[in-house]
Tab-separated table of C-alpha atoms in Angstrom:
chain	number	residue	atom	x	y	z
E	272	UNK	CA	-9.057	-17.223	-8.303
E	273	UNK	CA	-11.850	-14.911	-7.314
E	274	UNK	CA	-12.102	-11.268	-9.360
E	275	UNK	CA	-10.035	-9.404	-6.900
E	276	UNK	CA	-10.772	-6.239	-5.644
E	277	UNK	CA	-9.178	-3.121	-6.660
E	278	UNK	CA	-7.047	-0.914	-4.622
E	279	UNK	CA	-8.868	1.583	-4.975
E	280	UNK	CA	-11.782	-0.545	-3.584
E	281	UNK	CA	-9.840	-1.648	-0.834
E	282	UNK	CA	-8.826	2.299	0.079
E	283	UNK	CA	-12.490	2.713	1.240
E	284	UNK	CA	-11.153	-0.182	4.412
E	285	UNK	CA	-14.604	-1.871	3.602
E	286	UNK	CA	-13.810	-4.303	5.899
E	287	UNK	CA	-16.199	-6.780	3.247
E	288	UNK	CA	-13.667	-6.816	0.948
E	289	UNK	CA	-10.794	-7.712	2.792
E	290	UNK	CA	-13.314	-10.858	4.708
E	291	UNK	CA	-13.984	-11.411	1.000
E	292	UNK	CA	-10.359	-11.969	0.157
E	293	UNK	CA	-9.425	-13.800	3.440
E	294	UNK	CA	-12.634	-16.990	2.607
E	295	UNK	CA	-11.046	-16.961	-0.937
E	296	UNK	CA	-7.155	-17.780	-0.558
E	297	UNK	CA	-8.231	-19.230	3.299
E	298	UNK	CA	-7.645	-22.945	2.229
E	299	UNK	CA	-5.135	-22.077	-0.460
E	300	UNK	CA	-3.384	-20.777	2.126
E	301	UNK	CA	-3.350	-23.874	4.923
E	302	UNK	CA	-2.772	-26.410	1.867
E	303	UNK	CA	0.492	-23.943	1.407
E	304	UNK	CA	1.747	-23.785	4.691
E	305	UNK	CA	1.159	-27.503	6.070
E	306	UNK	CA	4.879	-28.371	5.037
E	307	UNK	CA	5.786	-26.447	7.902
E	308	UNK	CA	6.025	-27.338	11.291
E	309	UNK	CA	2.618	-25.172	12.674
E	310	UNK	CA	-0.279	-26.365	14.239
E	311	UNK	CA	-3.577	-25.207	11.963
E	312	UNK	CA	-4.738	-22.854	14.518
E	313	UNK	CA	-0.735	-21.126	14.553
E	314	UNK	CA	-1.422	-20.951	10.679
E	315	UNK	CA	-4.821	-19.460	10.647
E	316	UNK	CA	-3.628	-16.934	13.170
E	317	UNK	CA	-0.895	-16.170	10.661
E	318	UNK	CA	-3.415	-16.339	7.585
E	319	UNK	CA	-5.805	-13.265	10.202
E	320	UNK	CA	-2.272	-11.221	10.620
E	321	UNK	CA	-1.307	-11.271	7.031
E	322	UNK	CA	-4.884	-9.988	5.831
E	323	UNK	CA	-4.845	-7.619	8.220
E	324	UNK	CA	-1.076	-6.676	7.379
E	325	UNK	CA	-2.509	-6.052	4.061
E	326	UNK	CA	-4.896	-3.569	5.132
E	327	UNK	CA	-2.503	-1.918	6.914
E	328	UNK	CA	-0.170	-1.779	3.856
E	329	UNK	CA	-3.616	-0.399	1.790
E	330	UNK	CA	-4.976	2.274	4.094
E	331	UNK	CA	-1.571	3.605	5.182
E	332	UNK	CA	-0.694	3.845	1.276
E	333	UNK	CA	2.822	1.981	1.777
E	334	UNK	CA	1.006	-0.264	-1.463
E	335	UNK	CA	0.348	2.392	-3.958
E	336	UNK	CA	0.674	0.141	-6.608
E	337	UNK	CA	0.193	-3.820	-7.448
E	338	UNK	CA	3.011	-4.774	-9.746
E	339	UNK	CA	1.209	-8.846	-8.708
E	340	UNK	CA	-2.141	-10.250	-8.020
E	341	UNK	CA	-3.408	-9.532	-4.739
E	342	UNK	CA	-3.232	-13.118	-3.906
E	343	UNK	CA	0.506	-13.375	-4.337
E	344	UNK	CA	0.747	-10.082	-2.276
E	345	UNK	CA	-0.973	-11.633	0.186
E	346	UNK	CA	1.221	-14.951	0.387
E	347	UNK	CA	4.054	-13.121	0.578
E	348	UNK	CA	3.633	-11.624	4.019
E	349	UNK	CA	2.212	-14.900	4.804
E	350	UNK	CA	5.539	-16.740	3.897
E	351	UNK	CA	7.087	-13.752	5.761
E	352	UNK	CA	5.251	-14.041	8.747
E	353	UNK	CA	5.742	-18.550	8.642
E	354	UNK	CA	9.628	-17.330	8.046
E	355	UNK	CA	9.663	-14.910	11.388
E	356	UNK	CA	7.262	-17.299	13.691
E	357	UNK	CA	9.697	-20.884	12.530
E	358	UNK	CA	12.719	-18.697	13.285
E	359	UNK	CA	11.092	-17.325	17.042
E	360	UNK	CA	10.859	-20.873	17.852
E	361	UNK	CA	14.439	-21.487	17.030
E	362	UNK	CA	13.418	-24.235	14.476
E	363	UNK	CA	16.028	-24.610	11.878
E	364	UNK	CA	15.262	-22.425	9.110
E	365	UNK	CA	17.223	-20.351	6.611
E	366	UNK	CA	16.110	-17.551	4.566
E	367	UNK	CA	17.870	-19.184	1.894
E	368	UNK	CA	15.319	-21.019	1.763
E	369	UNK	CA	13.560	-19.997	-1.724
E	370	UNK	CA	10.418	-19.830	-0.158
E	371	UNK	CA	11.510	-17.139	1.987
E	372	UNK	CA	12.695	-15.154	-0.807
E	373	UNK	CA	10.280	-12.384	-1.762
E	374	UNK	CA	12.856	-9.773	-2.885
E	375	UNK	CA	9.781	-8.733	-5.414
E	376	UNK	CA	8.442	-6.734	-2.525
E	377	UNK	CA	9.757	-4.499	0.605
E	378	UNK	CA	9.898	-7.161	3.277
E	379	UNK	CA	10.401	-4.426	5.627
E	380	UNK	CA	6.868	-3.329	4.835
E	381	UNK	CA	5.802	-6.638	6.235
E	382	UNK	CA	7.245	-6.096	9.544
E	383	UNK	CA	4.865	-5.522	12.784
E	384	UNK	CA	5.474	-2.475	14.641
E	385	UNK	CA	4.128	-1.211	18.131
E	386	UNK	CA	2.528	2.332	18.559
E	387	UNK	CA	4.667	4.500	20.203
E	388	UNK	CA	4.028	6.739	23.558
E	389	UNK	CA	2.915	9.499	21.577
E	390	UNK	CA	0.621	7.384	19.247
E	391	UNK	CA	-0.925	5.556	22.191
E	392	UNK	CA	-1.603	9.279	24.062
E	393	UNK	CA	-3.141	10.707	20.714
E	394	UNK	CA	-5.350	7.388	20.123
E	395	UNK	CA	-6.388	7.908	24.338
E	396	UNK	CA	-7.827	11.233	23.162
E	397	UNK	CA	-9.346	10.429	19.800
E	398	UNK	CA	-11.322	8.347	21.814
E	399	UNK	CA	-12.443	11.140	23.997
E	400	UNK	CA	-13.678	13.596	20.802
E	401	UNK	CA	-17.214	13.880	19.380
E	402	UNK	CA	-18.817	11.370	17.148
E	403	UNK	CA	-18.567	14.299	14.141
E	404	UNK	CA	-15.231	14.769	14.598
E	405	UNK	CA	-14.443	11.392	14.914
E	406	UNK	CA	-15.979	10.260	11.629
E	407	UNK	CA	-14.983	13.681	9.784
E	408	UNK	CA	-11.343	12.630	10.527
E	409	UNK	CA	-11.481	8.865	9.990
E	410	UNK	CA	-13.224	9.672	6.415
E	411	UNK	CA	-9.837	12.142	5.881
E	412	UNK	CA	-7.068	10.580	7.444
E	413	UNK	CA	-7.560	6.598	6.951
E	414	UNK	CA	-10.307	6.610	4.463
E	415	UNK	CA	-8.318	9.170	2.420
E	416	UNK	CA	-11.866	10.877	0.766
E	417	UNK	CA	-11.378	13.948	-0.014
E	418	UNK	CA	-13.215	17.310	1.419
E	419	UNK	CA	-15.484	17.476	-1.772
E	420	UNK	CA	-16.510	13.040	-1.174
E	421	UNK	CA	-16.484	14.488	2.825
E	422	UNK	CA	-19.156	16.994	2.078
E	423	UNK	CA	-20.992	15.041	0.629
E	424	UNK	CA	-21.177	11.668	2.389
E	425	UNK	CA	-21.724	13.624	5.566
E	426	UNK	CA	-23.602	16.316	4.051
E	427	UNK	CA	-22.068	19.253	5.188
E	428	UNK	CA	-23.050	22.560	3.340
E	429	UNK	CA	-19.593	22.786	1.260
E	430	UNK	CA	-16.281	22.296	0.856
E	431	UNK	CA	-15.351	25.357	3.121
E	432	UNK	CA	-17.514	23.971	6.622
E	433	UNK	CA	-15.716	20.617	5.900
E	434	UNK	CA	-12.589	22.460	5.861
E	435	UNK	CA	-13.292	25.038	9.141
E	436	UNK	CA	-14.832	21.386	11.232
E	437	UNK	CA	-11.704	19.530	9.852
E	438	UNK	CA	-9.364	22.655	11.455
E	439	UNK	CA	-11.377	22.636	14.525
E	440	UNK	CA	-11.419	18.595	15.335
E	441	UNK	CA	-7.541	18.519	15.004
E	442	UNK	CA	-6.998	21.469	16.977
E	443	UNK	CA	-9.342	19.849	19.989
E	444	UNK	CA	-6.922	16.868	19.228
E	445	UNK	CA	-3.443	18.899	19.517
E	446	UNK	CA	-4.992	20.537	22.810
E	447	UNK	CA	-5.449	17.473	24.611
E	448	UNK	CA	-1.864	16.464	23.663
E	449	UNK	CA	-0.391	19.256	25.471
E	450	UNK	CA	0.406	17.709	28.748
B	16	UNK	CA	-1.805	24.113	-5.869
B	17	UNK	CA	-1.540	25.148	-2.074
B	18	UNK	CA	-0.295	23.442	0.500
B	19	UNK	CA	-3.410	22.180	1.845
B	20	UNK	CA	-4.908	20.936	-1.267
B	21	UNK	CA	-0.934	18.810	-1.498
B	22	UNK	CA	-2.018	17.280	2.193
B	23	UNK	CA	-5.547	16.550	0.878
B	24	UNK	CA	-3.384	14.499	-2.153
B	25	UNK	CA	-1.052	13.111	0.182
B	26	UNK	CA	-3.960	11.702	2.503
B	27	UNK	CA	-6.068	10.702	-0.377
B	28	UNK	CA	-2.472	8.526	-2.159
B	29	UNK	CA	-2.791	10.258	-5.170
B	30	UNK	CA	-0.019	12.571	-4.535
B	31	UNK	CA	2.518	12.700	-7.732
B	32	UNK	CA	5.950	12.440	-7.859
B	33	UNK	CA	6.247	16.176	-8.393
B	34	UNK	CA	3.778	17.323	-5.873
B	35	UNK	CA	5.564	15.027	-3.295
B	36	UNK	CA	8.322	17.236	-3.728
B	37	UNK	CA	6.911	20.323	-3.439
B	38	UNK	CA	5.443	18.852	-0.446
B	39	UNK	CA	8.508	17.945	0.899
B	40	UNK	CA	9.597	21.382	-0.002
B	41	UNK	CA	6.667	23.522	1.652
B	42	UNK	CA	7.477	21.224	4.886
B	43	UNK	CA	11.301	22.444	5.186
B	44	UNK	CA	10.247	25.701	4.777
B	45	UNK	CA	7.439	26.270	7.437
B	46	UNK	CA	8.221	24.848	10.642
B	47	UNK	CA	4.805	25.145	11.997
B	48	UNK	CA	3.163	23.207	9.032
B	49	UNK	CA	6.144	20.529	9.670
B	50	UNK	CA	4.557	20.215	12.917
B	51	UNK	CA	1.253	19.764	12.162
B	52	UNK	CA	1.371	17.437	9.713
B	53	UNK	CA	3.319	15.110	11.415
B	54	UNK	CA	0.255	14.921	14.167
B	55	UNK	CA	-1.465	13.901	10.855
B	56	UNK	CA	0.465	11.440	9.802
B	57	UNK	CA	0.684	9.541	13.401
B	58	UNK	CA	-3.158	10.308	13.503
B	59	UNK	CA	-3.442	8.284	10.659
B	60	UNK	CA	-1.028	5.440	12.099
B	61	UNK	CA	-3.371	5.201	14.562
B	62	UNK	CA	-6.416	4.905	12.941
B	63	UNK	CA	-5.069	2.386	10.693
B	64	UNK	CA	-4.377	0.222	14.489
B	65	UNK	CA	-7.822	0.842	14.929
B	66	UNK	CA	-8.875	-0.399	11.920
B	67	UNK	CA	-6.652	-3.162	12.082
B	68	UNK	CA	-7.677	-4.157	15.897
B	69	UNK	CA	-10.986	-3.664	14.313
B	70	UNK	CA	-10.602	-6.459	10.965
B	71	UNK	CA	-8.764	-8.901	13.023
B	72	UNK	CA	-11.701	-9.354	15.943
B	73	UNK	CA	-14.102	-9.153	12.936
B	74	UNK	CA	-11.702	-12.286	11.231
B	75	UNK	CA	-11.494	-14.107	14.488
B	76	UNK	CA	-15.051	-14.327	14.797
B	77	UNK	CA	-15.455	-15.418	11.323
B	78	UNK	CA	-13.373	-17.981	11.579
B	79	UNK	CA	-15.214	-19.092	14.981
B	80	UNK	CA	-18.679	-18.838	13.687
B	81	UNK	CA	-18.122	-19.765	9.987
B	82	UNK	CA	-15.446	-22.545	10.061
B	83	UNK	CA	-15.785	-24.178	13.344
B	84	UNK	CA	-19.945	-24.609	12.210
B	85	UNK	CA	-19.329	-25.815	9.212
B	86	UNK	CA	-17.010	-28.355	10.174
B	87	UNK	CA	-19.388	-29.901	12.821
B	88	UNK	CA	-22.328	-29.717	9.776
B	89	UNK	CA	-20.726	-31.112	7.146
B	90	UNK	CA	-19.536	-34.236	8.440
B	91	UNK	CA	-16.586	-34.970	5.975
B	92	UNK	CA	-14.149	-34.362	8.612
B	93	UNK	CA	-15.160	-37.485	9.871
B	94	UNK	CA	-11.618	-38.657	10.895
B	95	UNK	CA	-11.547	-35.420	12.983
B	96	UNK	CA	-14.172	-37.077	14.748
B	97	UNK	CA	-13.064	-40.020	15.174
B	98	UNK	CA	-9.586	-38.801	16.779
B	99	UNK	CA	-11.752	-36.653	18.772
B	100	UNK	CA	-13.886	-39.711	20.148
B	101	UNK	CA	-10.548	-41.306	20.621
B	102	UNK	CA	-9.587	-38.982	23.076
B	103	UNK	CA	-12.536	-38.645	25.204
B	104	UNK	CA	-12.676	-42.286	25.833
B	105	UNK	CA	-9.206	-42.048	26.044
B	106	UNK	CA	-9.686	-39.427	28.936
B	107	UNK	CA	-12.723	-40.983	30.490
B	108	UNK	CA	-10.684	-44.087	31.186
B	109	UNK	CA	-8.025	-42.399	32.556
B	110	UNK	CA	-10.274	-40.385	34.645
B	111	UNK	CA	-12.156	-43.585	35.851
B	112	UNK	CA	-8.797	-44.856	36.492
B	113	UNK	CA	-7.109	-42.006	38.231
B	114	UNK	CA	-9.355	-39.989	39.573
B	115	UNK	CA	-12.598	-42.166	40.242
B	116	UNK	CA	-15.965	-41.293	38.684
B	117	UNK	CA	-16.596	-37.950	40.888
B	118	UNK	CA	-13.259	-35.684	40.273
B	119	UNK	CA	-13.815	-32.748	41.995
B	120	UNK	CA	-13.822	-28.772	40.265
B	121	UNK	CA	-10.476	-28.400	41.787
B	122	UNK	CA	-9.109	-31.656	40.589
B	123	UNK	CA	-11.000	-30.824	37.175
B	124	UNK	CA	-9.485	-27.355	37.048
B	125	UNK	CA	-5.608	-29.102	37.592
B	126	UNK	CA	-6.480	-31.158	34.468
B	127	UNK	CA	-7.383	-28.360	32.015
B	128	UNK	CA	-5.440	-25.095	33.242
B	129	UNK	CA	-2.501	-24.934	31.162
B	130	UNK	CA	-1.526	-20.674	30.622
B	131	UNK	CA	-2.260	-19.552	26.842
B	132	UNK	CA	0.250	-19.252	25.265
B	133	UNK	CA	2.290	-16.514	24.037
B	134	UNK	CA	1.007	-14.874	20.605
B	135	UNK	CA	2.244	-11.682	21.358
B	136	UNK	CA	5.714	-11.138	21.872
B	137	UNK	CA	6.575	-13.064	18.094
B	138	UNK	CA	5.126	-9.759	16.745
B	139	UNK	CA	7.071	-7.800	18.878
B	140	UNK	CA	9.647	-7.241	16.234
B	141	UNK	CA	11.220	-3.738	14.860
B	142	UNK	CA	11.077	-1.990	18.487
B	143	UNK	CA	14.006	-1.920	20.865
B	144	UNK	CA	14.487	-5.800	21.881
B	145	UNK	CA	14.339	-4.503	25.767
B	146	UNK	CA	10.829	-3.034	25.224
B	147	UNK	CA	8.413	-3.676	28.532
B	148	UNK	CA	5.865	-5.775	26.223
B	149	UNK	CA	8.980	-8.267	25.705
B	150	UNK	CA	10.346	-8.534	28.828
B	151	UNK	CA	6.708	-8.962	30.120
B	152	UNK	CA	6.389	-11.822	27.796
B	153	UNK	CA	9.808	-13.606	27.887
B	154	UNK	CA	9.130	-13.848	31.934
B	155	UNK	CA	5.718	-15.244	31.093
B	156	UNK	CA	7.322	-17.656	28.699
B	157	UNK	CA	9.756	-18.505	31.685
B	158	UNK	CA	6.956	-19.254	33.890
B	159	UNK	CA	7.617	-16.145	35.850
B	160	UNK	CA	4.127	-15.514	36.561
B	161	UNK	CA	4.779	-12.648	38.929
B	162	UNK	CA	7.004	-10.836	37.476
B	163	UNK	CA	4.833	-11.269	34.069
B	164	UNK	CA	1.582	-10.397	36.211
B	165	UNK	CA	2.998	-7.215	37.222
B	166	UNK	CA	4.242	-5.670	33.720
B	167	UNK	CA	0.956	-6.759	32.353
B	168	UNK	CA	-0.532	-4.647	35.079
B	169	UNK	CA	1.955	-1.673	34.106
B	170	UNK	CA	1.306	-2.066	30.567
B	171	UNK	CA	-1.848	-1.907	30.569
B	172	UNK	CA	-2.416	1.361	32.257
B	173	UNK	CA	-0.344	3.143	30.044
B	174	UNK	CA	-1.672	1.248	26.767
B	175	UNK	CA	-5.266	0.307	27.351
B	176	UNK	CA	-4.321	-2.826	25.388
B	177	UNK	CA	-6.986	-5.247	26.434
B	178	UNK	CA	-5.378	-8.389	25.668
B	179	UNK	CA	-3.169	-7.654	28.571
B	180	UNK	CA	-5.919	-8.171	30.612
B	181	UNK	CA	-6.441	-11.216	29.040
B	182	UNK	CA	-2.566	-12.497	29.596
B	183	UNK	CA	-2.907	-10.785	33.518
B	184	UNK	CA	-5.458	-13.339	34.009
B	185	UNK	CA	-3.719	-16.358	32.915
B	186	UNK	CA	-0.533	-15.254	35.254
B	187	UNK	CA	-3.022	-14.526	38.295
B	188	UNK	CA	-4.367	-17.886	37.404
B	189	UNK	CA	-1.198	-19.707	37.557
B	190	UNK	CA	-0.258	-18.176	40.628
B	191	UNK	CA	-3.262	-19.856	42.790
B	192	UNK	CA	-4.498	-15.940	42.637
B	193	UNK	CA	-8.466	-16.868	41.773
B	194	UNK	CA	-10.159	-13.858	42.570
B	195	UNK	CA	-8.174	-11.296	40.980
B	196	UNK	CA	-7.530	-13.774	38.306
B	197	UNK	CA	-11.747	-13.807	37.509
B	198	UNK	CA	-12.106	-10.107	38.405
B	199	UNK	CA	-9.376	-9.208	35.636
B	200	UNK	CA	-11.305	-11.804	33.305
B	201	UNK	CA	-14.668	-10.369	34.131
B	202	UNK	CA	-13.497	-6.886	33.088
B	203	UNK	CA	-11.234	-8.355	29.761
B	204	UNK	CA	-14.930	-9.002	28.548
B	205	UNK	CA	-16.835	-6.270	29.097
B	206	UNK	CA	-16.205	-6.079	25.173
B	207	UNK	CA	-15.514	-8.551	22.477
B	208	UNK	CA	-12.273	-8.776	21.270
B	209	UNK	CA	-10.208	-11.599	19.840
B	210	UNK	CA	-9.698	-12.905	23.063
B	211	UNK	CA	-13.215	-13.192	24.245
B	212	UNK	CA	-13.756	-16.567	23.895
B	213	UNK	CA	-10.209	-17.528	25.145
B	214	UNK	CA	-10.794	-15.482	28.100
B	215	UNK	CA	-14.023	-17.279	28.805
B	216	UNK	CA	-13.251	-20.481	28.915
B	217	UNK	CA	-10.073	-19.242	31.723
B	218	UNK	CA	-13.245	-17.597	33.352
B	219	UNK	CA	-14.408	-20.931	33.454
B	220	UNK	CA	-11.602	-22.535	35.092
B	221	UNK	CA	-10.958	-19.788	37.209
B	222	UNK	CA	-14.575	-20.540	39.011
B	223	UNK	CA	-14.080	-24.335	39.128
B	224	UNK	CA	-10.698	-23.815	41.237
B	225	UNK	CA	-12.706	-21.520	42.971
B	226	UNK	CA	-15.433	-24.047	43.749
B	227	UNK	CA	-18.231	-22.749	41.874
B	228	UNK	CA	-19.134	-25.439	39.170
B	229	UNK	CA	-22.482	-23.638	38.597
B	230	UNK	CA	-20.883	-20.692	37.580
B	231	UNK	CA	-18.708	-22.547	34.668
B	232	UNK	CA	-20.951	-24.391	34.496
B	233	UNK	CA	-23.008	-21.327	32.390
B	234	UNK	CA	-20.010	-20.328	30.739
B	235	UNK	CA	-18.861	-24.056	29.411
B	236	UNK	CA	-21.757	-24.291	27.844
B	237	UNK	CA	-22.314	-21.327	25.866
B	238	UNK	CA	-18.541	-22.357	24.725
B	239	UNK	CA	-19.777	-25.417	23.554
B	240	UNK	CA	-23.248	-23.864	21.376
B	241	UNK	CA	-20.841	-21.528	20.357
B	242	UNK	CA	-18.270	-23.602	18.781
B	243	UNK	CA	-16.040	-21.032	20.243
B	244	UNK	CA	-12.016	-21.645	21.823
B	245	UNK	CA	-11.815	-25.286	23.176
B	246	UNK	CA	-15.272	-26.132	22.859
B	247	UNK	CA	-14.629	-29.856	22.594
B	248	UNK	CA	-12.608	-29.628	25.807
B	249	UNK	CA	-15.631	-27.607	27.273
B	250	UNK	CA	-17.841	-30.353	26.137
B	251	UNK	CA	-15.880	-33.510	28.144
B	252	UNK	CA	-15.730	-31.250	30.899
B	253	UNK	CA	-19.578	-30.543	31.088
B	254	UNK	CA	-20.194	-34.039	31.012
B	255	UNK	CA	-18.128	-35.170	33.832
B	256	UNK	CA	-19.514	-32.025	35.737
B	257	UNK	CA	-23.428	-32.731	34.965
């Protein structure tokens, strides 16, 4: 057991910690799941989908709060993911299984879902803003720092300019989503 | 506290239970602030894509660079080695066999093109079970490369995701379609993403059924110093090319 990191740390998205957490449960993880019926590269692609499902879970604050260790967080949308990828393939498994059963967490937080039309369209034009906009809004919106930590990371004079560029980048944003 | 300052809470997941209401409460009331905080709340589901696109290249790689290496350095996975051996004589016999000592690109192309295979639709889960992406993928699964081919086409212009490109390939590939199939490739990696290597060693192919060994040549063996997708493949390949 490494010291895990905190969620607090892990709000940042320092994409270091989360590398940091996938080396330490990596072979944990493949000595778990080699009773199934997966190929090692199958399992390290679900081992890469279930980190990232965690940081997904992190930045979009749908984990607020770790009732477990990270570690057994992280297994369980591993387990989840083994569970959905045996059952694609038709082979004979049951969620009765008591591996499968992680009622200790919202399995319908460990579910992958597509962007929709709109959320492709508005991620087309993200693309197409300035570099200060871009970075004022990914320190706001995924980052979650707030306009004081804004201000000063990306030195803006104070709270109030953070505020008026903030206002202006999502307004470029709504424009370009008018068809 | 204003509304604004609740958004800054909400965004920052520090938001209490009783601000959440009052949140909740401000956002019946104005229909206009409704509004625009939905656009940030899908701005933020799409950063967090980003970011995850983002972590799982940057995993991929690790496990490429990192793993693969330190398999090949440590040596403890000798028996890995030794099943590995087994196979290339295993192949070289049958080659010597079967296909005489000079197989030709084409002939060497027949023996390795086999269409990745499907990662994608598994995750395709949630949506509406007659979604594009499936359909795309459950004909690709069926071997109904043209059909496959164009949805991938489709879907990509309206999603700019580039591992269609990488799945267009493979169809155009199985289809006997060589030069689209390496055009496609060749754009899949103008940048790196977890397919990169996968799509390279397609590239590959692609120019061997297209008769120009050189050119995979190049690409086979950067595979190879990189330990990247299929490297060992790349490596009994290289030798019966050389």
């Amino acid at each position: 057991m490494i010291e895990e990191p905190t969620l607090e740390q892990l709000r940042t998205g320092d994409s270091e910690a989360y590398t940091k957490i996938y080396e330490a449960y990596r072979d944990s993880f493949l000595g778990y799941a080699r009773k199934y019926e997966l190929s090692e590269e199958d399992v390290l692609e679900i081992y890469q989908d279930s980190v990232v499902k965690l940081y997904e879970n992190v930045m979009s604050r749908k984990l607020n709060k770790l009732t477990s260790s990270l570690k057994t967080y992280l297994f369980s949308i591993g387990k989840f993911k083994i569970y959905e990828q045996l059952r694609y393939r038709k082979k004979r498994v049951s969620r009765e299984e008591s591996d499968f059963k992680t009622e200790t967490f919202e399995q319908s937080y460990f579910e992958e879902h597509q962007l929709t039309e709109r959320q492709i369209a508005l991620r087309k034009h993200f693309e197409t803003l300035g570099v200060r906009c871009k970075t004022l809004l990914n320190c706001f919106y995924l980052k979650g720092m707030s306009l004081e930590e804004i201000k000063q990371a990306e030195q803006y004079e104070n709270v109030n300019t953070v505020k008026a560029a903030k206002s202006r980048c999502m307004k470029q944003l709504k424009e370009k989503m008018i068809p | 506290m204003n509304k604004e300052e609740l958004v800054e809470r909400y965004f920052s997941g520090i938001l209490s239970e009783d601000e959440a209401r009052r949140l909740q409460k401000e956002l019946q009331k104005d229909a206009a602030f409704s509004e625009a905080f939905e656009l940030e709340k899908e701005l933020q589901a799409v950063l967090v894509s980003k970011g995850k696109n983002d972590l799982k290249s940057r995993l991929s790689h690790l496990e490429a660079d990192k793993y693969l290496k330190d398999q090949s350095s440590q040596g403890s996975n000798w028996l890995r080695y030794v099943a590995a051996a087994a196979i290339v004589i295993g192949l070289s016999i049958f080659g010597a066999l079967y296909m005489g000592n000079n197989a030709t690109p084409e002939e060497l192309y027949t023996e390795n093109f086999e269409p990745y295979r499907n990662i994608i639709a598994p995750v395709v889960r949630g949506g509406n079970a007659e979604s594009l992406l499936e359909k795309s993928f459950a004909a690709y699964e069926r071997g109904n490369f043209e059909q496959a081919e164009e949805a991938f086409e489709t879907l990509y212009e309206a999603s700019g995701d580039r591992y269609l490109l990488f799945y267009r390939g493979n169809a155009l590939l199985a289809l006997d379609r060589v030069e689209e199939a390496i055009t496609v490739f060749e754009s899949h990696q103008e940048t790196q993403d977890n397919f990169y290597y996968k799509s390279r060693w397609y590239l590959a192919l692609a120019y061997l059924k297209h008769n120009k060994p050189e050119m995979a040549l190049t690409l086979l063996k950067e595979q190879v110093s990189q330990k990247a997708f299929n490297y060992r493949a790349a490596e009994t390949l290289l030798s019966k090319l050389e």
